[in-house]
Amino acid sequence: MSNRTYSFESLPLDPVTGGTSVLVAGPSHIGTKELAYRMLAGGDEEGVIILTTNATAADIAIECETVGIEATPDRMGIVDCLDSDDSGVPARVLTVSSAQDLTGIGMRYSKLYREFHREGVEAVRTGLFSISTVLSLTELRTVSRFVHTLVGRVSKVEGLGVFLVDPAMHDERELRTLSQFCDGRIDVREGPELRSQGFLGGDSGWIPFDPLPTDTRE
């Protein structure tokens, strides 16, 4: 059992132990992506690695800043699958030519993690935004193997994994398959409201949450 825990400030979620991976499912327009970002916001001693399949590294850095994640090279790494121009992005950025290159994504993720670990950043939150994009380009079996491998890496290093998916883009079989690799699942609906299952010991029921942290508002 891990002694490390990850908490979620200003969210109605209890802390989880290191090695936990969570599937976050919901439409993007109701705050699902913002919720996933906020789950990656940790303490000053933690690092963040985001694998982005449908947004540039520059956009990711900006979106992180809006939820209080400071995009600095000593704490944040981004694997950009759009192979975009990352000049000026205030984070470590490694590029992959396509979201279909799952081997390349995995290799670059491992490289970023090793660099953080070597520099003393041992607690790392990992975000995959999003599985839906990858699954639109690659068959379910291949994507499942990739998610399973990534979850295993997160577990081994006692990190936190947050994997974003849009349920409207998938059938129930695909969602069930992806869910089985994670320790828990958070569903999001209009409100916005969230419901956590699995990693917090059962179904929490629907709970309202604030779409943005209080201190980011004007």
Short mmCIF file of C-alpha atoms in Angstrom, two decimals:
data_model
loop_
_atom_site.label_atom_id
_atom_site.label_comp_id
_atom_site.label_asym_id
_atom_site.label_seq_id
_atom_site.Cartn_x
_atom_site.Cartn_y
_atom_site.Cartn_z
CA MET A 1 0.00 0.00 0.00
CA SER A 2 1.33 3.42 -0.99
CA ASN A 3 1.99 6.03 1.69
CA ARG A 4 1.68 8.81 -0.87
CA THR A 5 -1.68 10.53 -1.31
CA TYR A 6 -3.09 12.97 -3.84
CA SER A 7 -5.73 15.49 -2.79
CA PHE A 8 -8.10 17.57 -4.92
CA GLU A 9 -8.44 21.09 -3.59
CA SER A 10 -11.87 22.72 -3.93
CA LEU A 11 -13.38 19.56 -5.43
CA PRO A 12 -15.87 17.19 -3.70
CA LEU A 13 -13.41 14.30 -3.96
CA ASP A 14 -11.55 12.55 -1.17
CA PRO A 15 -7.76 12.09 -1.44
CA VAL A 16 -6.57 8.94 -3.17
CA THR A 17 -3.48 6.82 -2.62
CA GLY A 18 -0.49 6.93 -4.95
CA GLY A 19 -0.81 4.61 -7.93
CA THR A 20 -4.48 5.45 -8.57
CA SER A 21 -5.78 6.00 -12.12
CA VAL A 22 -9.17 7.56 -12.83
CA LEU A 23 -11.29 7.68 -15.98
CA VAL A 24 -13.12 11.03 -16.27
CA ALA A 25 -16.10 10.75 -18.62
CA GLY A 26 -18.35 13.54 -19.83
CA PRO A 27 -19.01 16.07 -22.61
CA SER A 28 -16.36 18.77 -22.91
CA HIS A 29 -18.81 21.70 -22.94
CA ILE A 30 -20.04 21.18 -19.36
CA GLY A 31 -16.72 21.45 -17.54
CA THR A 32 -15.40 17.89 -17.84
CA LYS A 33 -12.01 18.95 -19.16
CA GLU A 34 -11.69 21.67 -16.52
CA LEU A 35 -12.43 19.06 -13.85
CA ALA A 36 -9.68 16.81 -15.23
CA TYR A 37 -7.21 19.72 -15.22
CA ARG A 38 -8.09 20.55 -11.63
CA MET A 39 -7.43 16.95 -10.61
CA LEU A 40 -3.89 17.46 -11.92
CA ALA A 41 -3.32 20.54 -9.76
CA GLY A 42 -1.18 19.50 -6.80
CA GLY A 43 1.34 20.87 -4.35
CA ASP A 44 4.59 22.67 -5.10
CA GLU A 45 6.59 19.46 -4.74
CA GLU A 46 4.56 17.58 -7.36
CA GLY A 47 5.08 17.35 -11.11
CA VAL A 48 2.56 17.16 -13.96
CA ILE A 49 2.87 15.37 -17.30
CA ILE A 50 0.09 15.85 -19.87
CA LEU A 51 -0.25 13.76 -23.02
CA THR A 52 -2.24 15.92 -25.43
CA THR A 53 -3.83 14.35 -28.50
CA ASN A 54 -6.15 17.13 -29.63
CA ALA A 55 -4.64 20.44 -28.47
CA THR A 56 -1.24 22.08 -28.90
CA ALA A 57 1.29 22.32 -26.10
CA ALA A 58 0.75 26.09 -26.08
CA ASP A 59 -3.00 25.66 -25.56
CA ILE A 60 -2.41 23.10 -22.80
CA ALA A 61 -0.08 25.49 -20.96
CA ILE A 62 -2.66 28.29 -21.12
CA GLU A 63 -5.50 26.03 -19.95
CA CYS A 64 -3.37 24.78 -17.06
CA GLU A 65 -2.70 28.33 -15.90
CA THR A 66 -6.47 29.00 -15.73
CA VAL A 67 -6.90 26.29 -13.09
CA GLY A 68 -3.83 27.23 -11.10
CA ILE A 69 -1.23 24.85 -12.56
CA GLU A 70 1.96 26.80 -13.17
CA ALA A 71 3.56 25.76 -16.47
CA THR A 72 7.24 25.71 -15.55
CA PRO A 73 9.96 23.41 -16.93
CA ASP A 74 10.91 22.15 -13.47
CA ARG A 75 7.38 20.92 -12.74
CA MET A 76 5.48 20.39 -16.01
CA GLY A 77 6.06 18.20 -19.06
CA ILE A 78 3.88 17.93 -22.17
CA VAL A 79 3.84 15.26 -24.87
CA ASP A 80 2.36 17.04 -27.90
CA CYS A 81 0.89 14.63 -30.47
CA LEU A 82 0.09 17.40 -32.96
CA ASP A 83 3.79 18.02 -33.66
CA SER A 84 3.12 21.76 -33.27
CA ASP A 85 5.52 24.65 -32.79
CA ASP A 86 6.36 24.55 -29.10
CA SER A 87 8.68 27.54 -29.06
CA GLY A 88 7.84 29.82 -26.16
CA VAL A 89 5.86 27.22 -24.24
CA PRO A 90 6.87 27.52 -20.54
CA ALA A 91 7.13 23.75 -19.95
CA ARG A 92 9.19 20.80 -21.14
CA VAL A 93 7.69 19.70 -24.44
CA LEU A 94 8.37 16.55 -26.44
CA THR A 95 6.53 16.04 -29.71
CA VAL A 96 5.09 13.04 -31.54
CA SER A 97 4.04 13.25 -35.16
CA SER A 98 0.61 11.66 -34.60
CA ALA A 99 -1.71 10.49 -31.85
CA GLN A 100 -1.57 7.10 -33.58
CA ASP A 101 2.07 6.70 -32.54
CA LEU A 102 1.30 5.17 -29.16
CA THR A 103 4.80 3.70 -28.85
CA GLY A 104 6.30 7.15 -29.38
CA ILE A 105 3.93 8.69 -26.85
CA GLY A 106 4.89 6.08 -24.27
CA MET A 107 8.62 6.56 -24.86
CA ARG A 108 8.40 10.34 -24.50
CA TYR A 109 6.26 10.02 -21.39
CA SER A 110 8.86 7.73 -19.82
CA LYS A 111 11.65 10.16 -20.75
CA LEU A 112 9.87 13.08 -19.06
CA TYR A 113 9.14 11.04 -15.95
CA ARG A 114 12.76 9.87 -15.68
CA GLU A 115 13.97 13.46 -15.94
CA PHE A 116 11.63 14.61 -13.15
CA HIS A 117 12.56 11.66 -10.97
CA ARG A 118 16.27 12.31 -11.47
CA GLU A 119 15.71 15.91 -10.36
CA GLY A 120 13.90 14.86 -7.20
CA VAL A 121 10.28 15.26 -8.34
CA GLU A 122 8.83 11.91 -7.30
CA ALA A 123 5.10 12.62 -7.04
CA VAL A 124 3.78 13.07 -10.60
CA ARG A 125 0.22 13.55 -11.83
CA THR A 126 -0.36 12.31 -15.39
CA GLY A 127 -3.16 13.41 -17.70
CA LEU A 128 -4.18 11.82 -21.02
CA PHE A 129 -6.38 14.30 -22.91
CA SER A 130 -8.01 12.52 -24.52
CA ILE A 131 -8.52 8.80 -25.04
CA SER A 132 -11.40 9.61 -27.40
CA THR A 133 -9.08 11.18 -29.97
CA VAL A 134 -6.75 8.19 -29.90
CA LEU A 135 -9.65 5.77 -30.20
CA SER A 136 -10.99 7.62 -33.24
CA LEU A 137 -7.69 6.85 -35.01
CA THR A 138 -6.78 3.41 -33.67
CA GLU A 139 -8.62 0.17 -32.89
CA LEU A 140 -9.89 -0.53 -29.39
CA ARG A 141 -7.52 -3.43 -28.73
CA THR A 142 -4.44 -1.27 -29.41
CA VAL A 143 -5.74 1.66 -27.36
CA SER A 144 -6.67 -0.68 -24.50
CA ARG A 145 -3.15 -2.08 -24.45
CA PHE A 146 -1.73 1.45 -24.33
CA VAL A 147 -4.05 2.55 -21.49
CA HIS A 148 -3.29 -0.64 -19.58
CA THR A 149 0.45 -0.02 -19.93
CA LEU A 150 0.14 3.63 -18.87
CA VAL A 151 -1.98 2.70 -15.84
CA GLY A 152 0.70 0.17 -14.91
CA ARG A 153 3.42 2.82 -15.08
CA VAL A 154 1.39 5.22 -12.93
CA SER A 155 0.83 2.46 -10.38
CA LYS A 156 4.49 1.43 -10.28
CA VAL A 157 5.74 4.96 -9.52
CA GLU A 158 2.87 5.74 -7.11
CA GLY A 159 1.64 8.55 -9.32
CA LEU A 160 -1.87 9.71 -10.23
CA GLY A 161 -3.45 9.09 -13.64
CA VAL A 162 -6.38 11.12 -15.03
CA PHE A 163 -7.71 9.86 -18.37
CA LEU A 164 -10.30 11.97 -20.19
CA VAL A 165 -12.98 10.44 -22.44
CA ASP A 166 -16.13 11.76 -24.14
CA PRO A 167 -18.79 9.04 -23.75
CA ALA A 168 -20.81 10.44 -26.67
CA MET A 169 -18.04 9.27 -29.01
CA HIS A 170 -18.09 5.64 -27.85
CA ASP A 171 -20.44 2.74 -27.35
CA GLU A 172 -20.94 1.09 -23.98
CA ARG A 173 -18.57 -1.77 -24.80
CA GLU A 174 -15.70 0.64 -25.45
CA LEU A 175 -16.37 2.60 -22.25
CA ARG A 176 -16.64 -0.59 -20.19
CA THR A 177 -13.37 -1.87 -21.63
CA LEU A 178 -11.51 1.37 -20.85
CA SER A 179 -13.05 1.63 -17.38
CA GLN A 180 -11.83 -1.80 -16.33
CA PHE A 181 -8.19 -0.70 -16.48
CA CYS A 182 -8.70 2.22 -14.10
CA ASP A 183 -9.22 2.16 -10.33
CA GLY A 184 -12.27 4.36 -10.56
CA ARG A 185 -14.45 6.45 -12.83
CA ILE A 186 -15.90 9.94 -12.53
CA ASP A 187 -18.91 10.77 -14.68
CA VAL A 188 -19.85 14.40 -15.35
CA ARG A 189 -23.25 15.78 -16.36
CA GLU A 190 -25.00 19.14 -16.72
CA GLY A 191 -25.00 21.21 -13.55
CA PRO A 192 -22.18 20.58 -13.49
CA GLU A 193 -22.37 17.51 -11.27
CA LEU A 194 -20.01 14.59 -10.81
CA ARG A 195 -20.43 11.01 -9.67
CA SER A 196 -17.43 8.94 -8.57
CA GLN A 197 -17.38 5.14 -8.65
CA GLY A 198 -14.87 2.51 -7.67
CA PHE A 199 -11.82 4.12 -6.12
CA LEU A 200 -13.78 5.90 -3.38
CA GLY A 201 -15.60 2.76 -2.27
CA GLY A 202 -18.82 2.69 -4.25
CA ASP A 203 -21.12 5.11 -6.03
CA SER A 204 -21.02 8.61 -4.50
CA GLY A 205 -24.25 9.73 -6.12
CA TRP A 206 -24.41 13.00 -8.09
CA ILE A 207 -22.63 15.90 -6.38
CA PRO A 208 -22.51 19.53 -7.63
CA PHE A 209 -19.07 21.02 -8.21
CA ASP A 210 -17.78 24.46 -9.09
CA PRO A 211 -16.52 24.46 -12.71
CA LEU A 212 -13.60 26.76 -11.87
CA PRO A 213 -11.51 27.31 -8.74
CA THR A 214 -12.69 30.32 -6.75
CA ASP A 215 -9.37 32.12 -6.89
CA THR A 216 -9.32 32.24 -10.71
CA ARG A 217 -12.46 34.30 -10.99
CA GLU A 218 -12.59 37.99 -11.68
#
